[in-house]
Short mmCIF file of C-alpha atoms in Angstrom, two decimals:
data_model
loop_
_atom_site.label_atom_id
_atom_site.label_comp_id
_atom_site.label_asym_id
_atom_site.label_seq_id
_atom_site.Cartn_x
_atom_site.Cartn_y
_atom_site.Cartn_z
CA MET Z 1 35.72 17.95 49.84
CA ILE Z 2 33.66 18.84 46.74
CA VAL Z 3 33.64 15.16 45.69
CA ALA Z 4 32.94 13.95 49.21
CA SER Z 5 29.75 16.32 49.34
CA PHE Z 6 28.71 15.09 45.80
CA LEU Z 7 29.01 11.40 46.97
CA GLN Z 8 26.83 12.14 49.84
CA LYS Z 9 24.14 13.62 47.83
CA LEU Z 10 24.33 11.15 44.93
CA SER Z 11 24.39 7.88 47.08
CA PRO Z 12 20.69 8.01 47.86
CA HIS Z 13 19.77 8.30 44.26
CA PHE Z 14 22.35 6.02 42.61
CA SER Z 15 25.03 3.83 44.04
CA LEU Z 16 27.31 1.66 42.10
CA GLY Z 17 27.58 -0.81 45.06
CA ARG Z 18 23.84 -1.20 45.45
CA TRP Z 19 23.48 -1.61 41.76
CA LEU Z 20 26.03 -4.42 41.62
CA LEU Z 21 23.84 -6.35 44.22
CA CYS Z 22 20.45 -5.55 42.63
CA CYS Z 23 21.11 -5.65 38.95
CA ARG Z 24 20.58 -9.02 38.30
CA LEU Z 25 21.20 -11.03 41.13
CA VAL Z 26 18.47 -13.69 42.24
CA ARG Z 27 18.13 -14.94 45.82
CA TYR Z 28 16.35 -17.78 47.33
CA LEU Z 29 13.61 -17.54 50.12
CA HIS Z 30 13.57 -19.82 52.95
CA PRO Z 31 10.51 -22.02 53.35
CA THR Z 32 7.94 -20.72 55.62
CA THR Z 33 6.67 -22.59 58.85
CA GLU Z 34 3.42 -23.36 57.17
CA GLU Z 35 5.05 -24.79 54.16
CA LEU Z 36 7.32 -27.03 56.17
CA ARG Z 37 4.13 -28.24 58.13
CA GLN Z 38 2.46 -29.18 54.93
CA LEU Z 39 5.30 -30.96 53.31
CA ALA Z 40 5.97 -32.94 56.57
CA GLY Z 41 2.14 -33.65 57.07
CA ILE Z 42 2.19 -32.08 60.51
CA THR Z 43 -1.14 -30.39 61.60
CA ASN Z 44 -1.14 -27.57 63.90
CA HIS Z 45 -2.48 -29.03 67.29
CA VAL Z 46 -4.12 -26.55 69.60
CA GLY Z 47 -4.09 -27.43 73.29
CA LYS Z 48 -7.65 -27.89 74.88
CA GLY Z 49 -6.71 -28.38 78.60
CA LYS Z 50 -5.86 -24.92 80.15
CA ASN Z 51 -5.74 -26.00 83.87
CA LYS Z 52 -2.96 -24.78 85.95
CA GLY Z 53 -1.11 -28.14 85.60
CA ASN Z 54 -0.95 -27.94 81.80
CA ARG Z 55 -0.67 -24.23 81.32
CA ARG Z 56 2.53 -22.95 79.53
CA SER Z 57 3.66 -19.38 78.96
CA ASN Z 58 2.88 -17.59 75.59
CA GLY Z 59 6.38 -17.33 74.57
CA GLN Z 60 7.20 -21.18 75.06
CA GLN Z 61 4.08 -21.75 73.06
CA LYS Z 62 5.10 -19.53 70.22
CA LYS Z 63 8.53 -21.18 70.12
CA ASP Z 64 7.13 -24.64 70.26
CA ASP Z 65 4.69 -23.69 67.31
CA GLN Z 66 7.41 -22.29 65.06
CA SER Z 67 10.16 -24.97 65.89
CA PHE Z 68 9.46 -28.59 65.25
CA LYS Z 69 11.23 -31.47 63.76
CA VAL Z 70 10.87 -32.65 60.13
CA PRO Z 71 12.74 -35.18 58.16
CA ARG Z 72 15.84 -34.22 56.53
CA SER Z 73 14.89 -35.73 53.18
CA LEU Z 74 11.89 -33.50 52.90
CA ASP Z 75 11.35 -32.49 49.37
CA ILE Z 76 11.77 -28.76 49.64
CA GLN Z 77 11.54 -26.57 46.53
CA LEU Z 78 12.82 -23.17 47.41
CA GLU Z 79 11.31 -19.91 45.64
CA SER Z 80 13.68 -17.46 44.07
CA THR Z 81 13.19 -13.86 43.62
CA LYS Z 82 15.10 -10.83 42.35
CA VAL Z 83 17.22 -8.91 44.93
CA GLN Z 84 15.68 -5.61 45.53
CA PRO Z 85 17.20 -2.53 46.96
CA LEU Z 86 15.05 -2.72 50.19
CA ASP Z 87 16.33 -6.35 50.67
CA VAL Z 88 19.91 -5.36 51.00
CA VAL Z 89 19.59 -2.43 53.35
CA ASN Z 90 19.53 -4.64 56.64
CA LEU Z 91 22.35 -7.08 55.37
CA HIS Z 92 25.32 -7.44 57.51
CA PHE Z 93 28.26 -5.02 56.27
CA TYR Z 94 26.00 -3.38 53.84
CA PRO Z 95 26.87 0.26 54.68
CA GLU Z 96 30.71 -0.53 54.77
CA TYR Z 97 30.25 -2.29 51.39
CA GLN Z 98 28.31 0.49 49.69
CA TRP Z 99 30.53 3.34 51.07
CA LEU Z 100 33.64 1.49 50.19
CA VAL Z 101 32.71 0.85 46.59
CA ASP Z 102 31.22 4.30 45.87
CA PHE Z 103 34.01 6.01 47.43
CA SER Z 104 36.48 3.95 45.48
CA VAL Z 105 34.60 5.04 42.40
CA CYS Z 106 35.01 8.59 43.31
CA CYS Z 107 38.85 8.05 43.89
CA VAL Z 108 39.31 6.45 40.52
CA ALA Z 109 37.54 9.41 38.77
CA VAL Z 110 39.34 12.17 40.83
CA TYR Z 111 42.69 10.23 40.06
CA ALA Z 112 41.68 9.74 36.13
CA MET Z 113 40.80 13.76 36.18
CA THR Z 114 44.07 14.56 37.84
CA GLU Z 115 46.15 12.43 35.34
CA VAL Z 116 44.45 13.97 32.23
CA TYR Z 117 45.00 17.52 33.81
CA LEU Z 118 48.83 16.72 34.43
CA TYR Z 119 49.30 15.21 31.04
CA PHE Z 120 48.17 18.64 29.32
CA MET Z 121 49.46 20.91 32.09
CA PRO Z 122 52.65 19.08 33.42
CA ASN Z 123 53.35 19.63 37.04
CA GLY Z 124 56.54 21.46 36.98
CA ASP Z 125 56.88 23.32 39.95
CA GLY Z 126 56.64 20.34 42.38
CA GLU Z 127 53.09 20.97 43.56
CA PHE Z 128 51.60 18.04 45.57
CA ASN Z 129 49.34 15.67 43.72
CA LEU Z 130 46.03 15.58 45.77
CA SER Z 131 44.97 12.46 43.97
CA LEU Z 132 47.53 10.46 45.96
CA MET Z 133 45.79 11.58 49.12
CA TRP Z 134 42.62 10.06 47.84
CA CYS Z 135 44.36 6.68 47.01
CA LEU Z 136 46.03 6.60 50.59
CA ILE Z 137 42.44 7.15 52.13
CA ALA Z 138 40.94 4.60 50.03
CA ILE Z 139 43.80 2.01 50.89
CA ALA Z 140 43.06 3.02 54.69
CA LEU Z 141 39.59 2.21 54.26
CA LEU Z 142 40.22 -1.05 52.51
CA LEU Z 143 42.51 -2.23 55.38
CA LYS Z 144 40.06 -1.17 57.97
CA VAL Z 145 37.25 -3.28 56.18
CA LEU Z 146 39.65 -6.21 55.89
CA PHE Z 147 40.45 -6.18 59.47
CA SER Z 148 36.65 -5.88 60.37
CA VAL Z 149 35.84 -8.90 58.34
CA THR Z 150 38.78 -10.85 59.61
CA ALA Z 151 37.84 -10.01 63.03
CA LEU Z 152 34.59 -12.02 62.52
CA TYR Z 153 36.49 -15.10 62.37
CA PHE Z 154 38.03 -14.34 65.88
CA MET Z 155 34.58 -13.83 67.68
CA GLY Z 156 32.63 -16.65 69.26
CA ASN Z 157 33.64 -19.98 70.71
CA GLU Z 158 33.07 -21.69 67.37
CA SER Z 159 35.58 -19.82 65.42
CA SER Z 160 38.89 -21.71 66.88
CA GLY Z 161 39.43 -23.27 63.57
CA GLU Z 162 39.13 -19.98 61.57
CA ARG Z 163 41.50 -18.19 64.09
CA SER Z 164 44.06 -20.84 63.71
CA MET Z 165 43.81 -20.48 59.87
CA CYS Z 166 44.29 -16.92 59.93
CA VAL Z 167 47.38 -17.09 62.18
CA THR Z 168 48.88 -19.98 60.49
CA CYS Z 169 48.45 -18.22 56.85
CA GLY Z 170 50.01 -15.13 58.22
CA LEU Z 171 53.02 -16.90 59.52
CA PHE Z 172 53.45 -18.84 56.21
CA PHE Z 173 53.22 -15.80 54.25
CA PHE Z 174 55.61 -14.00 56.44
CA VAL Z 175 58.23 -16.94 56.02
CA LEU Z 176 57.37 -16.92 52.26
CA ALA Z 177 58.10 -13.43 51.96
CA MET Z 178 61.44 -13.81 53.59
CA VAL Z 179 62.27 -16.36 50.92
CA VAL Z 180 61.08 -13.97 48.15
CA LEU Z 181 63.10 -11.14 49.47
CA ILE Z 182 66.46 -13.11 49.25
CA VAL Z 183 65.87 -13.99 45.53
CA ASP Z 184 68.30 -12.32 43.35
CA GLU Z 185 67.40 -9.11 41.41
CA ASP Z 186 68.34 -10.90 38.18
CA ILE Z 187 65.25 -13.33 38.66
CA LEU Z 188 62.58 -11.11 40.43
CA GLU Z 189 63.25 -7.53 39.55
CA PHE Z 190 61.61 -5.44 42.13
CA GLY Z 191 64.34 -2.92 42.60
CA LEU Z 192 64.66 -3.28 46.26
CA ASP Z 193 68.32 -3.23 46.36
CA LYS Z 194 68.30 0.23 44.41
CA ALA Z 195 65.59 1.32 46.75
CA TYR Z 196 67.85 0.56 49.80
CA LEU Z 197 70.99 2.33 48.37
CA SER Z 198 68.74 5.48 47.47
CA LEU Z 199 67.00 5.56 51.07
CA ASN Z 200 70.65 5.39 52.43
CA GLU Z 201 71.88 8.16 50.24
CA SER Z 202 68.96 10.22 50.60
CA VAL Z 203 68.88 9.95 54.33
CA ALA Z 204 72.61 10.69 54.65
CA GLY Z 205 72.13 13.81 52.58
CA PHE Z 206 69.33 14.93 54.68
CA LEU Z 207 71.18 14.40 58.00
CA GLU Z 208 74.01 16.33 56.34
CA THR Z 209 71.95 19.35 55.45
CA GLN Z 210 70.67 19.16 59.17
CA GLY Z 211 74.23 19.37 60.51
CA VAL Z 212 74.34 15.82 61.64
CA ASN Z 213 77.19 13.72 60.85
CA SER Z 214 76.15 9.99 60.61
CA LYS Z 215 78.10 7.23 58.93
CA LYS Z 216 75.68 4.52 59.86
CA SER Z 217 73.38 3.16 57.29
CA ALA Z 218 70.10 1.64 57.62
CA SER Z 219 70.28 -2.29 57.95
CA LEU Z 220 69.12 -4.10 54.94
CA ILE Z 221 67.90 -7.02 57.00
CA GLY Z 222 65.72 -4.43 58.88
CA PHE Z 223 64.57 -2.89 55.74
CA LYS Z 224 63.39 -6.33 54.39
CA LEU Z 225 62.21 -7.60 57.82
CA ILE Z 226 59.68 -4.63 57.80
CA LEU Z 227 58.38 -5.52 54.25
CA ALA Z 228 58.06 -9.17 55.44
CA ILE Z 229 55.95 -8.25 58.29
CA TRP Z 230 53.73 -6.28 56.17
CA CYS Z 231 53.56 -9.42 53.97
CA GLY Z 232 52.34 -11.56 56.70
CA PHE Z 233 49.52 -9.25 57.61
CA VAL Z 234 48.38 -9.14 54.09
CA GLY Z 235 48.51 -12.78 53.99
CA ALA Z 236 46.35 -13.14 57.03
CA PHE Z 237 43.80 -10.62 55.74
CA PHE Z 238 43.77 -12.19 52.11
CA THR Z 239 43.38 -15.71 53.37
CA PHE Z 240 39.53 -15.97 53.69
CA PRO Z 241 38.74 -13.55 50.66
CA GLY Z 242 41.12 -15.90 48.56
CA LEU Z 243 39.40 -19.16 49.94
CA ARG Z 244 35.96 -17.71 49.18
CA PHE Z 245 36.77 -16.58 45.83
CA ALA Z 246 37.84 -20.17 45.03
CA LYS Z 247 34.64 -21.47 46.18
CA MET Z 248 32.79 -19.18 44.00
CA HIS Z 249 35.01 -19.97 41.11
CA TYR Z 250 34.47 -23.58 41.58
CA ASP Z 251 30.91 -23.06 41.60
CA SER Z 252 30.58 -20.87 38.78
CA LEU Z 253 32.60 -23.60 36.79
CA LYS Z 254 29.97 -26.07 37.78
CA TYR Z 255 27.00 -23.82 36.61
CA ALA Z 256 28.77 -23.05 33.28
CA ARG Z 257 29.40 -26.70 32.51
CA GLU Z 258 27.40 -26.49 29.36
CA SER Z 259 28.84 -23.12 28.03
CA ALA Z 260 32.47 -23.47 26.81
CA VAL Z 261 32.56 -19.63 26.55
CA TRP Z 262 31.75 -18.88 30.26
CA LYS Z 263 34.23 -21.64 31.27
CA LEU Z 264 36.87 -19.99 29.26
CA ILE Z 265 35.94 -16.75 30.73
CA PHE Z 266 36.00 -17.86 34.46
CA ASN Z 267 39.35 -19.81 33.84
CA VAL Z 268 41.01 -16.74 32.41
CA SER Z 269 39.78 -14.65 35.31
CA PHE Z 270 41.27 -17.26 37.69
CA ILE Z 271 44.63 -17.59 36.09
CA SER Z 272 45.15 -13.87 35.37
CA PRO Z 273 46.84 -12.92 38.62
CA PHE Z 274 49.41 -15.59 37.91
CA LEU Z 275 50.13 -13.98 34.45
CA LEU Z 276 50.77 -10.69 36.24
CA LEU Z 277 53.22 -12.38 38.48
CA LEU Z 278 55.40 -13.34 35.53
CA LEU Z 279 55.83 -9.71 34.52
CA TRP Z 280 58.29 -9.37 37.20
CA VAL Z 281 60.33 -12.40 36.53
CA LYS Z 282 63.19 -11.05 34.55
CA PRO Z 283 64.17 -13.88 32.32
CA ILE Z 284 60.64 -14.43 31.32
CA ALA Z 285 59.23 -10.94 30.82
CA ARG Z 286 61.71 -8.05 30.60
CA ASP Z 287 64.52 -10.10 28.73
CA TYR Z 288 61.94 -11.34 26.29
CA PHE Z 289 60.29 -7.93 25.67
CA THR Z 290 63.20 -5.39 26.02
CA VAL Z 291 66.41 -7.25 25.41
CA ARG Z 292 65.86 -10.02 22.66
CA THR Z 293 65.68 -9.01 19.14
CA PHE Z 294 63.75 -11.49 17.15
CA PRO Z 295 64.55 -12.56 13.43
CA GLY Z 296 63.05 -9.90 10.85
CA MET Z 297 62.99 -7.23 13.60
CA LYS Z 298 65.37 -4.38 13.78
CA SER Z 299 64.63 -3.56 17.54
CA THR Z 300 62.92 -5.08 20.42
CA LEU Z 301 59.27 -5.58 21.10
CA MET Z 302 59.05 -2.65 23.33
CA THR Z 303 61.40 -0.09 25.12
CA PRO Z 304 61.97 -0.40 28.90
CA ASP Z 305 59.54 2.48 29.69
CA ALA Z 306 56.90 0.88 27.53
CA PHE Z 307 57.25 -2.51 29.58
CA GLU Z 308 57.01 -0.71 32.92
CA THR Z 309 53.80 0.76 31.64
CA LEU Z 310 52.55 -2.62 30.34
CA ARG Z 311 52.80 -3.95 33.98
CA LEU Z 312 50.67 -1.10 35.26
CA VAL Z 313 47.97 -1.48 32.40
CA ALA Z 314 47.97 -5.30 32.74
CA ILE Z 315 46.97 -5.02 36.67
CA VAL Z 316 44.32 -2.44 35.71
CA VAL Z 317 42.98 -4.63 32.98
CA VAL Z 318 42.72 -7.67 35.26
CA ALA Z 319 41.09 -5.85 38.07
CA LEU Z 320 38.41 -4.29 35.84
CA PHE Z 321 37.78 -7.78 34.31
CA ARG Z 322 37.16 -9.32 37.56
CA PHE Z 323 35.10 -6.39 38.60
CA ILE Z 324 32.87 -6.96 35.62
CA LEU Z 325 32.38 -10.63 36.59
CA MET Z 326 31.63 -9.77 40.13
CA PRO Z 327 27.85 -10.29 39.63
CA SER Z 328 28.19 -13.72 38.21
CA TYR Z 329 30.44 -14.86 41.09
CA LEU Z 330 28.09 -13.44 43.51
CA GLN Z 331 25.26 -15.31 41.97
CA SER Z 332 27.02 -18.56 42.47
CA TYR Z 333 27.41 -17.71 46.01
CA LEU Z 334 23.69 -17.13 46.63
CA ASN Z 335 23.16 -20.37 44.63
CA MET Z 336 24.63 -22.06 47.86
CA ALA Z 337 21.11 -22.01 49.43
CA ASN Z 338 19.64 -24.49 46.89
CA GLU Z 339 22.69 -26.60 47.21
CA ARG Z 340 22.47 -26.70 51.06
CA ILE Z 341 18.92 -27.94 50.66
CA ALA Z 342 20.06 -30.59 48.12
CA GLU Z 343 22.77 -31.86 50.51
CA LEU Z 344 20.29 -32.06 53.22
CA LYS Z 345 18.04 -34.29 51.35
CA LYS Z 346 20.88 -36.76 51.13
CA GLU Z 347 21.22 -37.03 54.96
CA ALA Z 348 19.02 -39.28 57.22
CA GLY Z 349 17.30 -38.30 60.46
CA GLN Z 350 15.34 -35.29 61.32
CA ILE Z 351 16.14 -31.51 61.84
CA LEU Z 352 14.45 -28.49 63.39
CA SER Z 353 12.44 -26.42 60.98
CA THR Z 354 14.20 -23.29 62.13
CA GLU Z 355 17.63 -24.74 61.36
CA ILE Z 356 16.32 -25.48 57.71
CA GLN Z 357 15.29 -21.66 57.54
CA LYS Z 358 18.54 -20.57 59.08
CA LYS Z 359 20.57 -22.59 56.50
CA VAL Z 360 18.84 -20.71 53.59
CA ALA Z 361 18.35 -17.18 55.08
CA ARG Z 362 21.95 -17.15 56.31
CA VAL Z 363 23.36 -17.27 52.82
CA PHE Z 364 21.65 -14.02 51.77
CA TYR Z 365 22.53 -12.37 54.94
CA TYR Z 366 26.20 -12.74 54.48
CA LEU Z 367 26.20 -11.34 51.00
CA CYS Z 368 27.82 -8.14 51.66
CA VAL Z 369 30.46 -9.79 53.50
CA VAL Z 370 31.23 -12.02 50.58
CA ALA Z 371 30.96 -9.11 48.12
CA LEU Z 372 33.67 -7.08 50.47
CA GLN Z 373 35.78 -10.19 50.27
CA TYR Z 374 35.58 -10.37 46.68
CA VAL Z 375 36.26 -6.49 45.93
CA ALA Z 376 38.61 -5.64 48.58
CA PRO Z 377 41.80 -7.29 47.25
CA LEU Z 378 40.93 -6.15 43.77
CA LEU Z 379 40.88 -2.52 44.92
CA MET Z 380 43.95 -3.00 46.95
CA CYS Z 381 45.73 -3.74 43.73
CA PHE Z 382 44.04 -0.97 41.84
CA PHE Z 383 45.00 1.70 44.31
CA PHE Z 384 48.62 0.35 44.83
CA THR Z 385 48.99 0.51 41.05
CA PHE Z 386 47.95 4.09 41.07
CA LEU Z 387 50.41 4.98 43.79
CA LEU Z 388 53.20 3.02 41.86
CA LYS Z 389 52.45 4.93 38.70
CA THR Z 390 52.50 8.42 40.27
CA LEU Z 391 55.16 8.09 42.86
CA GLY Z 392 57.46 5.99 40.62
CA GLY Z 393 57.46 8.57 37.95
CA TYR Z 394 55.94 6.37 35.07
CA SER Z 395 53.70 7.44 32.52
CA TRP Z 396 50.45 6.18 30.85
CA SER Z 397 51.21 7.85 27.57
CA VAL Z 398 54.41 6.02 26.76
CA TYR Z 399 52.90 4.29 23.84
CA LEU Z 400 51.61 7.50 22.41
CA SER Z 401 54.63 9.71 22.97
CA GLU Z 402 57.85 9.74 24.92
CA ALA Z 403 57.07 9.89 28.76
CA LYS Z 404 57.24 13.29 30.18
CA THR Z 405 58.62 13.10 33.72
CA ASN Z 406 60.14 15.47 36.19
CA PHE Z 407 62.72 13.17 37.20
CA THR Z 408 66.30 12.61 35.80
CA GLU Z 409 67.85 9.18 35.10
CA ASP Z 410 69.28 8.58 38.43
CA GLY Z 411 65.80 9.08 40.09
CA SER Z 412 66.40 12.38 41.86
CA GLN Z 413 64.28 15.31 41.20
CA SER Z 414 65.38 17.45 38.21
CA SER Z 415 65.01 20.68 40.26
CA THR Z 416 66.03 21.22 43.78
CA THR Z 417 64.38 23.46 46.25
CA THR Z 418 66.39 26.52 47.21
CA LEU Z 419 64.71 28.88 49.50
CA PRO Z 420 66.57 32.01 50.81
CA VAL Z 421 66.26 32.20 54.37
CA LYS Z 422 66.96 35.28 56.50
CA GLU Z 423 67.63 34.93 60.17
CA ASP Z 424 64.67 37.00 61.65
CA ASP Z 425 61.97 36.30 64.00
CA SER Z 426 59.06 37.09 61.40
CA ILE Z 427 56.47 34.68 60.64
CA LEU Z 428 57.54 34.84 57.09
CA ALA Z 429 61.01 33.52 58.15
CA ALA Z 430 59.37 30.58 59.94
CA SER Z 431 57.41 29.63 57.16
CA ARG Z 432 60.42 29.59 54.80
CA HIS Z 433 62.24 27.50 57.43
CA PHE Z 434 59.29 25.10 57.44
CA SER Z 435 58.97 25.00 53.61
CA LEU Z 436 62.61 24.22 53.33
CA ALA Z 437 62.66 21.43 55.96
CA PHE Z 438 59.63 19.76 54.16
CA ALA Z 439 61.26 20.03 50.81
CA ASN Z 440 64.34 18.36 52.29
CA ILE Z 441 62.02 15.47 53.86
CA ARG Z 442 60.47 14.79 50.45
CA LYS Z 443 63.96 14.46 48.84
CA VAL Z 444 64.55 11.41 51.14
CA PHE Z 445 61.67 9.53 49.48
CA THR Z 446 63.01 9.31 45.87
CA PRO Z 447 61.11 7.86 42.87
CA ILE Z 448 63.78 4.83 43.02
CA LEU Z 449 62.75 4.11 46.60
CA TYR Z 450 59.03 4.22 45.63
CA ARG Z 451 59.59 2.16 42.65
CA GLY Z 452 61.27 -0.53 44.55
CA VAL Z 453 58.96 -0.71 47.62
CA LEU Z 454 55.79 -0.39 45.57
CA ASN Z 455 56.62 -2.76 42.86
CA PHE Z 456 57.46 -5.39 45.49
CA MET Z 457 54.08 -4.46 47.27
CA THR Z 458 52.03 -4.74 44.12
CA TRP Z 459 53.47 -7.98 43.19
CA TRP Z 460 53.01 -9.25 46.52
CA LEU Z 461 49.22 -8.45 46.61
CA CYS Z 462 48.73 -10.25 43.40
CA SER Z 463 50.77 -13.16 44.78
CA VAL Z 464 48.63 -13.79 47.79
CA TRP Z 465 45.47 -13.15 45.84
CA PHE Z 466 46.46 -15.93 43.50
CA VAL Z 467 48.10 -18.35 46.20
CA THR Z 468 45.16 -18.30 48.53
CA SER Z 469 42.63 -18.71 45.59
CA THR Z 470 44.70 -21.65 44.26
CA ILE Z 471 44.81 -23.24 47.72
CA GLY Z 472 41.00 -23.02 47.97
CA MET Z 473 40.59 -24.38 44.50
CA VAL Z 474 42.51 -27.47 45.17
CA TYR Z 475 40.62 -27.95 48.41
CA HIS Z 476 37.12 -27.72 46.74
CA SER Z 477 38.29 -29.88 43.98
CA TYR Z 478 39.95 -32.73 45.63
CA PHE Z 479 39.11 -32.82 49.27
CA ALA Z 480 35.71 -30.98 49.84
CA SER Z 481 33.95 -33.28 47.13
CA HIS Z 482 35.18 -36.30 48.87
#
């Protein structure tokens, strides 16, 4: 509550989301009606006859004065100006974008402070980590925003192609997830098999403590089917963000044609999620870093705990790297206004003046939608990594010292909760019963279960992020250009 109140007080004075849009972005202004008249050589005619037979309404007269046909090959030079805070206030989805980015920053700050606190004062009594609630709230907001942005493609009669794209990609990624889930753990090591066994054991133990004898175990197919359905929804939500990022990356490379350094930076940014995926391929990653002993070395490159932390750190670094490049990618999107006018000059025929103005103005109007499509997948990977670290019992300080965790090697908690309960009708006894039941329920969700499920979810987010971007890059490189 303190951080939420602080965010509400700070946002009018400083907002990271607003700063990212206004720091160094340049937008293009659409040509005015008078400028289009001058370029087309059209004079403003004023009707002289005002008899009843030639009389028109004021609204119709105003519409005709503002909308007129001009040649498509008109030599239009767009003026540019720096994006100002007042310019972005009325943009589509700006409140959602600003709140999401600012709230995410506060979530990261709360999580970082909690991690520092727990490093110096380990949580040995099983106290609940409130930073997890911040991460879960942030993920819920991200899913809500992604749903709202995706819903835009289902509105209107002209969005049939986008609707089909979302549904098709959702089904495609659902089938792809089913294929991935049957891959052996010796190739893709998520730990889902161990997570499934841990879930069955913990559920059986919980039911036994409640006096219920059940020998039936949860279905492995059902367990993986639920994950596959989740993967399908993620694929549908990430489709257009991935395609949009591919378009911005393609344009960024075009504008950085004369700078080898910037081309390298953009290409590293694009390929980095693929490198993250390889960290879960056991023959390439774990065996290389934690099993093999190279000539001249007495031990492996790193310990298994250090390798697990390497995955987490790599995801955070890639997310921060893309976050830093966000203004550059957004600028490549704003440059689309100039490209549209350049493409228009190559066409023959005439076009309404208002259509030209809409082509330019629409680019800036949807800036916040594009910003959400860029930042939402990035933040999703960010917060799922935090959940994986905390709930999986990993440690950031494994490179500095041995990891201090509250879990034993088999993944169960090192201390069990035993609360003496007396059979009386007092409020204290009811509270003890509730605490004991809650503690038993928490034992069902073990670190092994969290590791398996969150490892797979985090890997899948990076996979869809990269696959959709790659499909978009292939389309813009080989099909859209022709």
